Short mmCIF file of C-alpha atoms in Angstrom, two decimals:
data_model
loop_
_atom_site.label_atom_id
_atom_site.label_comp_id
_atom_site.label_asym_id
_atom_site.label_seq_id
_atom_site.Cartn_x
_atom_site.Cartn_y
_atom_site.Cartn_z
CA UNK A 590 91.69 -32.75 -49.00
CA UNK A 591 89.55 -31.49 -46.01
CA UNK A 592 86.49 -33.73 -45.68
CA UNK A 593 83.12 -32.23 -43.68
CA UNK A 594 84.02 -35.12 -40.79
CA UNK A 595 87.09 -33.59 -40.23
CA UNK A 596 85.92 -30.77 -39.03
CA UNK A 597 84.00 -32.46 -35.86
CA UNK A 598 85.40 -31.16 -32.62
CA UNK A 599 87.12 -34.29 -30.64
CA UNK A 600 86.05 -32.54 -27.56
CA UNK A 601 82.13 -32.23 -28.67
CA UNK A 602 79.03 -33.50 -25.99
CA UNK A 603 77.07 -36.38 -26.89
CA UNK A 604 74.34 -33.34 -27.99
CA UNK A 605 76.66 -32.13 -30.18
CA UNK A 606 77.70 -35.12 -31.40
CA UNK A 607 74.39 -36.76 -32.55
CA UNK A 608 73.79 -33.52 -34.47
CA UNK A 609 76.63 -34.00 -36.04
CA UNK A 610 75.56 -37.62 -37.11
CA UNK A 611 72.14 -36.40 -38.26
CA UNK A 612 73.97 -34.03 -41.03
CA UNK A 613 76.42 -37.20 -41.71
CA UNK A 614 73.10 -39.58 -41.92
CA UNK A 615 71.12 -36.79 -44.45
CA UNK A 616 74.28 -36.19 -46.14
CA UNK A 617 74.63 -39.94 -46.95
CA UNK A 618 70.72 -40.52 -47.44
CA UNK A 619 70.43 -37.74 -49.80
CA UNK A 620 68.60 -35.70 -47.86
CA UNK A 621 68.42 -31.81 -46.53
CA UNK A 622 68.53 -30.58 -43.44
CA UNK A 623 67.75 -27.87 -41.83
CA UNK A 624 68.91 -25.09 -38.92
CA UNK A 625 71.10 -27.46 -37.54
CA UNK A 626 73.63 -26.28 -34.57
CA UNK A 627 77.18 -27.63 -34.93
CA UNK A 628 80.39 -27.11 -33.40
CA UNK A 629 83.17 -27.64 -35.37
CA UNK A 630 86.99 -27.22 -35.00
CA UNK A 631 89.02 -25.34 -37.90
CA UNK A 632 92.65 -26.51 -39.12
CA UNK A 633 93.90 -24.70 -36.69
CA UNK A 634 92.40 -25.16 -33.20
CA UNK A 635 89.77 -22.76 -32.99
CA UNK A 636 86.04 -23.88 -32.16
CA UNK A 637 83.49 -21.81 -34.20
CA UNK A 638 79.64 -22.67 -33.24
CA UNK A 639 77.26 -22.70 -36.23
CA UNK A 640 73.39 -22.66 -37.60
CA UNK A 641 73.80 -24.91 -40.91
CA UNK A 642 71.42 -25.60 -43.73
CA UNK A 643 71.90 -28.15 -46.53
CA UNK A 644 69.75 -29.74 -49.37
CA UNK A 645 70.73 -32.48 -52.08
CA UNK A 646 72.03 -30.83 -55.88
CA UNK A 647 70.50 -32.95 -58.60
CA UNK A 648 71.41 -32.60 -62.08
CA UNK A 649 68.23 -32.08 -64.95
CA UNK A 650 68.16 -35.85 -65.02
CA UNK A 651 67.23 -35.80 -61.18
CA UNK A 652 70.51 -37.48 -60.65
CA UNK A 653 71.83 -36.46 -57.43
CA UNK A 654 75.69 -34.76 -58.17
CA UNK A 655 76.47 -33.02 -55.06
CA UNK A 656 75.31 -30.78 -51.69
CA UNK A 657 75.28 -27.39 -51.47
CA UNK A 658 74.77 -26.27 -48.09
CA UNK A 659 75.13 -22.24 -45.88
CA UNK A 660 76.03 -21.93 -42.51
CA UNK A 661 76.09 -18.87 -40.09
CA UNK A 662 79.00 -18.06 -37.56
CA UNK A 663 76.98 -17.78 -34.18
CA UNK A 664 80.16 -18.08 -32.65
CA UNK A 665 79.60 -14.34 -31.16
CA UNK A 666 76.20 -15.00 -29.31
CA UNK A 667 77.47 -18.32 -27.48
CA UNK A 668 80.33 -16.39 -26.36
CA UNK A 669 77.80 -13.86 -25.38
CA UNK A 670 75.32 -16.50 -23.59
CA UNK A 671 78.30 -17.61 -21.83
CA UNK A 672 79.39 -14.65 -20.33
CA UNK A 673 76.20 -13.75 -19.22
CA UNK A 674 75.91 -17.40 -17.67
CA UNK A 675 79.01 -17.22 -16.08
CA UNK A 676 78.30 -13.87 -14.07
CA UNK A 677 74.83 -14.97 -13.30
CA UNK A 678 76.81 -17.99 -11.43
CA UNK A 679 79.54 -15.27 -9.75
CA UNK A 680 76.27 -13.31 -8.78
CA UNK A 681 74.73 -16.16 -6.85
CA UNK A 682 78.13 -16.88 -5.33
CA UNK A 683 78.31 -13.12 -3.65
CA UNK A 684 75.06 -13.26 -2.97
CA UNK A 685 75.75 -16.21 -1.03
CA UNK A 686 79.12 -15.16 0.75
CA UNK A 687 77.10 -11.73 1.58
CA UNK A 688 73.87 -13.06 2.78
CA UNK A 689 71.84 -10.90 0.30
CA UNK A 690 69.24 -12.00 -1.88
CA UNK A 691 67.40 -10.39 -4.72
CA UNK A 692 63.88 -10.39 -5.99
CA UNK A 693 61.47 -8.92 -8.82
CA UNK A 694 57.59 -8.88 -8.54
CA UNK A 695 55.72 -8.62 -12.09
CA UNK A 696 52.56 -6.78 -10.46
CA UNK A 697 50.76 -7.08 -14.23
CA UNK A 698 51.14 -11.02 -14.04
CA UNK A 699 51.69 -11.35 -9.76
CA UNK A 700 54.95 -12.91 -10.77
CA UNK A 701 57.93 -13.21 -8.34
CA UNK A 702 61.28 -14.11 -9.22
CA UNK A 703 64.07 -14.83 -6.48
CA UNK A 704 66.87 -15.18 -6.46
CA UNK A 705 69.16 -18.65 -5.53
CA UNK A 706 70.07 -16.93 -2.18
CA UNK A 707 66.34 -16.25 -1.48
CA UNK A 708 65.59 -19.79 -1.87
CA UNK A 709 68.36 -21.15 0.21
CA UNK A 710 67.51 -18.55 2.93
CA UNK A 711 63.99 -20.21 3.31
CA UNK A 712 64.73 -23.59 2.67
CA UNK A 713 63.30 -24.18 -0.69
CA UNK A 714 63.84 -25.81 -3.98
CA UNK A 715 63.29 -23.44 -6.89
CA UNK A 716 61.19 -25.87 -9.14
CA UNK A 717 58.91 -27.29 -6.40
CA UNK A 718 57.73 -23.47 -5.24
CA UNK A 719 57.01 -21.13 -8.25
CA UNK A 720 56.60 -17.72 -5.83
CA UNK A 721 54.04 -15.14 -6.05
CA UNK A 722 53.57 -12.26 -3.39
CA UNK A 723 51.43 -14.22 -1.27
CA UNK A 724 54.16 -17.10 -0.63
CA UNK A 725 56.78 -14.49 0.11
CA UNK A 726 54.22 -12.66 2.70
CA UNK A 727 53.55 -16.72 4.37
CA UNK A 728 57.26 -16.56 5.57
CA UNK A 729 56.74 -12.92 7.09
CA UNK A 730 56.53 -13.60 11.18
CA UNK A 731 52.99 -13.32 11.82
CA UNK A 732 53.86 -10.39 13.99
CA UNK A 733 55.41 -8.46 11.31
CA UNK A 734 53.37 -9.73 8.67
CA UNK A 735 50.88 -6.63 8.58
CA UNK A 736 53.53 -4.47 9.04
CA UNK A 737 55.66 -5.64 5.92
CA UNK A 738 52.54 -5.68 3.62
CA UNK A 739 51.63 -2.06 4.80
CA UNK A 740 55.08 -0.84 4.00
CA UNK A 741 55.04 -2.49 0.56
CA UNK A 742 52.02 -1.15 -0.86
CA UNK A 743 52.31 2.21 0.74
CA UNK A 744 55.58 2.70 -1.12
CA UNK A 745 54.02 1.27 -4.60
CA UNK A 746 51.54 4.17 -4.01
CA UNK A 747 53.69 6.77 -2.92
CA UNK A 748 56.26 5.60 -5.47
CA UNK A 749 59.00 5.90 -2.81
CA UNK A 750 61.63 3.34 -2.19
CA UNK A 751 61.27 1.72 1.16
CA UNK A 752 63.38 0.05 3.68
CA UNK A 753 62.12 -2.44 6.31
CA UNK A 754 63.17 -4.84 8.73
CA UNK A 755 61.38 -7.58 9.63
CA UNK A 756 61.28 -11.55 10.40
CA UNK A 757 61.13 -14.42 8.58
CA UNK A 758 59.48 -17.65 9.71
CA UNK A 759 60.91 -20.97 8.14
CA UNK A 760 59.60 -24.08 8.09
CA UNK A 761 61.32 -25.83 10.21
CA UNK A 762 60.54 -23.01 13.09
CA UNK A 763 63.36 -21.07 13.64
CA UNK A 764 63.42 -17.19 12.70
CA UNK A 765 65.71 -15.13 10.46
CA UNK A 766 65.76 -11.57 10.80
CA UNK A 767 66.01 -9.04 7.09
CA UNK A 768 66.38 -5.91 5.63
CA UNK A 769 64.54 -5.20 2.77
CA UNK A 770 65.32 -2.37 0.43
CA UNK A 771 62.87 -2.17 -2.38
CA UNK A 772 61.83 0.19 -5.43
CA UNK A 773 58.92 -0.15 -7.71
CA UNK A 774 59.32 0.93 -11.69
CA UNK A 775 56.17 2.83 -13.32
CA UNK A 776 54.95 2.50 -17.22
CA UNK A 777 54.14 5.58 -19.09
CA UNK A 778 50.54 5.47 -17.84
CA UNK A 779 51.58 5.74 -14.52
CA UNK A 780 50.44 2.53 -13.44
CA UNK A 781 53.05 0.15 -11.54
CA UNK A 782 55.02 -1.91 -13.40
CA UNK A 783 57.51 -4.62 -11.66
CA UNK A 784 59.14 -3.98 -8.00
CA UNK A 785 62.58 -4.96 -7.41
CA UNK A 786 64.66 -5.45 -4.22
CA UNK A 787 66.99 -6.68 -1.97
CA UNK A 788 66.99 -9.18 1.38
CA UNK A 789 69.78 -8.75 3.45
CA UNK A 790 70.03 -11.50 6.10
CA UNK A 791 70.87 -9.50 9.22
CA UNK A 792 70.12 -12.06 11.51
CA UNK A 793 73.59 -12.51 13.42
CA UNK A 794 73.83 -8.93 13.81
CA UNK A 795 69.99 -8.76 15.42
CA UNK A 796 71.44 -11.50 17.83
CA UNK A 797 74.71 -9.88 18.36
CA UNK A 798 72.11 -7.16 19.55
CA UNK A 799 70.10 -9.24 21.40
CA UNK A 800 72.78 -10.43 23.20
CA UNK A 801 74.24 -7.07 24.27
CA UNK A 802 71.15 -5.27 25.10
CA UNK A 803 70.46 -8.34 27.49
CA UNK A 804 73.70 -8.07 29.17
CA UNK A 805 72.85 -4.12 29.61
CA UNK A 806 69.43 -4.98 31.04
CA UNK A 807 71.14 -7.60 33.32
CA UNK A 808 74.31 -4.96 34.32
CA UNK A 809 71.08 -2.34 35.25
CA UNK A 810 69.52 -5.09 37.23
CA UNK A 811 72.61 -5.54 39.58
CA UNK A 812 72.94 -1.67 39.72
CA UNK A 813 70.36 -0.98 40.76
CA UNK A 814 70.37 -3.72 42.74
CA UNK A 815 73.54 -2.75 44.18
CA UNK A 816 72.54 0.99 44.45
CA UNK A 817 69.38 -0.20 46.92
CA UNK A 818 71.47 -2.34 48.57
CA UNK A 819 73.62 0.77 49.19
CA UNK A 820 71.12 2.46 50.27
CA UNK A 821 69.40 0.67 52.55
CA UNK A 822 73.08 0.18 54.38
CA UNK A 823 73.32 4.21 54.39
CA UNK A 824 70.40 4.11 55.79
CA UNK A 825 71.07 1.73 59.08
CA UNK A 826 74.78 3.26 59.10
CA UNK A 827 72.62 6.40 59.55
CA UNK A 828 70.29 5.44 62.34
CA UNK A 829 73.29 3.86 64.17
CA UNK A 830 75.29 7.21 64.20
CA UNK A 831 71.85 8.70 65.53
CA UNK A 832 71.51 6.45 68.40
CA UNK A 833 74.96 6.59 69.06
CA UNK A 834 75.07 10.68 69.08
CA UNK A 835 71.76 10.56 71.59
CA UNK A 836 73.79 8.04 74.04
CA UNK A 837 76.49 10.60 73.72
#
């Protein structure tokens, strides 16, 4: 027949494994055991993931004669926890093939939560920088600093969305350019609740930009270069023809 052991799957971790060996151990020691997770494989192939409970039968002698054990298919909420798992990971990837990073600020507990992108953006590891308002507002450009925080809490008291664009100053000195997009959720009362938003990293457009509007500013240079240049030759072309005509 089927023995418990059997029902191991080959392909379990070594987590899963030593659980497994504590149920074999209690089972062998007489002993329960309690709220145990467990994968195991069925006869035919599938993997079923389980909570499982077991105590020791013992007969009105106090002879042990058996186990008697329950165990409840969680099967479902792994599957579940996976899925969400898995599209946390495909979120991170867009957000790192678009350049756009997401955030939440818990104003009841000044709690900010970025997103991966965010922290690759400014050079951080997530573990060694819990954020909080304040850190994000230290990487604002000092320059744009007053601005950004003005625009924030204006739009937590107007409750209006906002939009801003602004720079960021990294560590290691050089200068990324954003737009934030932001909205702020309200309890009941009234009072604010959590903000949420978005950081687009804009900055290759900004120096596209850059780059053109200093290649217009040097084209008007050289026109109007030219156009004095121009000018001025009109103007002795001018006087010539005059001294000419009085010779005449």
């Amino acid at each position: 027949g089927l023995h418990y052991t059997d029902l191991e799957d080959p392909k379990s971790t070594p987590e899963q494994r030593a659980q497994w060996q504590t149920v074999k151990t209690a089972i062998e020691n007489r002993r329960a055991y309690q709220d145990l997770p467990l994968t195991v494989q069925e006869p035919n192939g599938a993997i079923l993931h389980l909570i499982t409970n077991g105590r020791p039968i013992l007969d009105e002698d106090g002879q042990f004669v058996g186990f008697r054990g329950a165990s409840i298919d969680i099967s479902a909420i792994i599957e579940s926890q996976s899925i969400v798992a898995q599209s946390e990971i495909n979120l991170n990837e867009a957000q790192r093939i678009a350049g756009l990073g997401s955030w939440e600020l818990d104003l009841q507990k000044n709690e900010l939560r970025w997103s991966d992108q965010i922290y690759r953006k400014l050079g951080l590891k997530r573990a060694d920088h819990p954020p909080t308002y304040e850190t994000f507002l230290g990487f604002v450009h000092p320059d744009d600093r007053e601005a950004v925080n003005a625009a924030y809490l204006g739009a937590v008291e107007s409750r209006m969305p906002y939009q801003i664009v602004h720079r960021l100053l990294l560590t290691d000195g050089s200068i990324k350019w954003v737009e934030e997009r932001a909205e702020t959720i309200y309890g009941a009362s009234g009072d604010p609740i959590y903000s949420r938003g978005t950081a687009l990293d804009i900055t290759p457009l900004k120096e596209a930009q850059n780059t053109v509007e200093a290649s217009l500013r040097e084209k008007e240079i050289l026109l109007r270069e030219i156009h004095h240049r121009v000018k001025n030759n009109l103007q002795i072309i001018a006087s010539l023809l005059y001294f000419q005509e009085q010779k005449i």
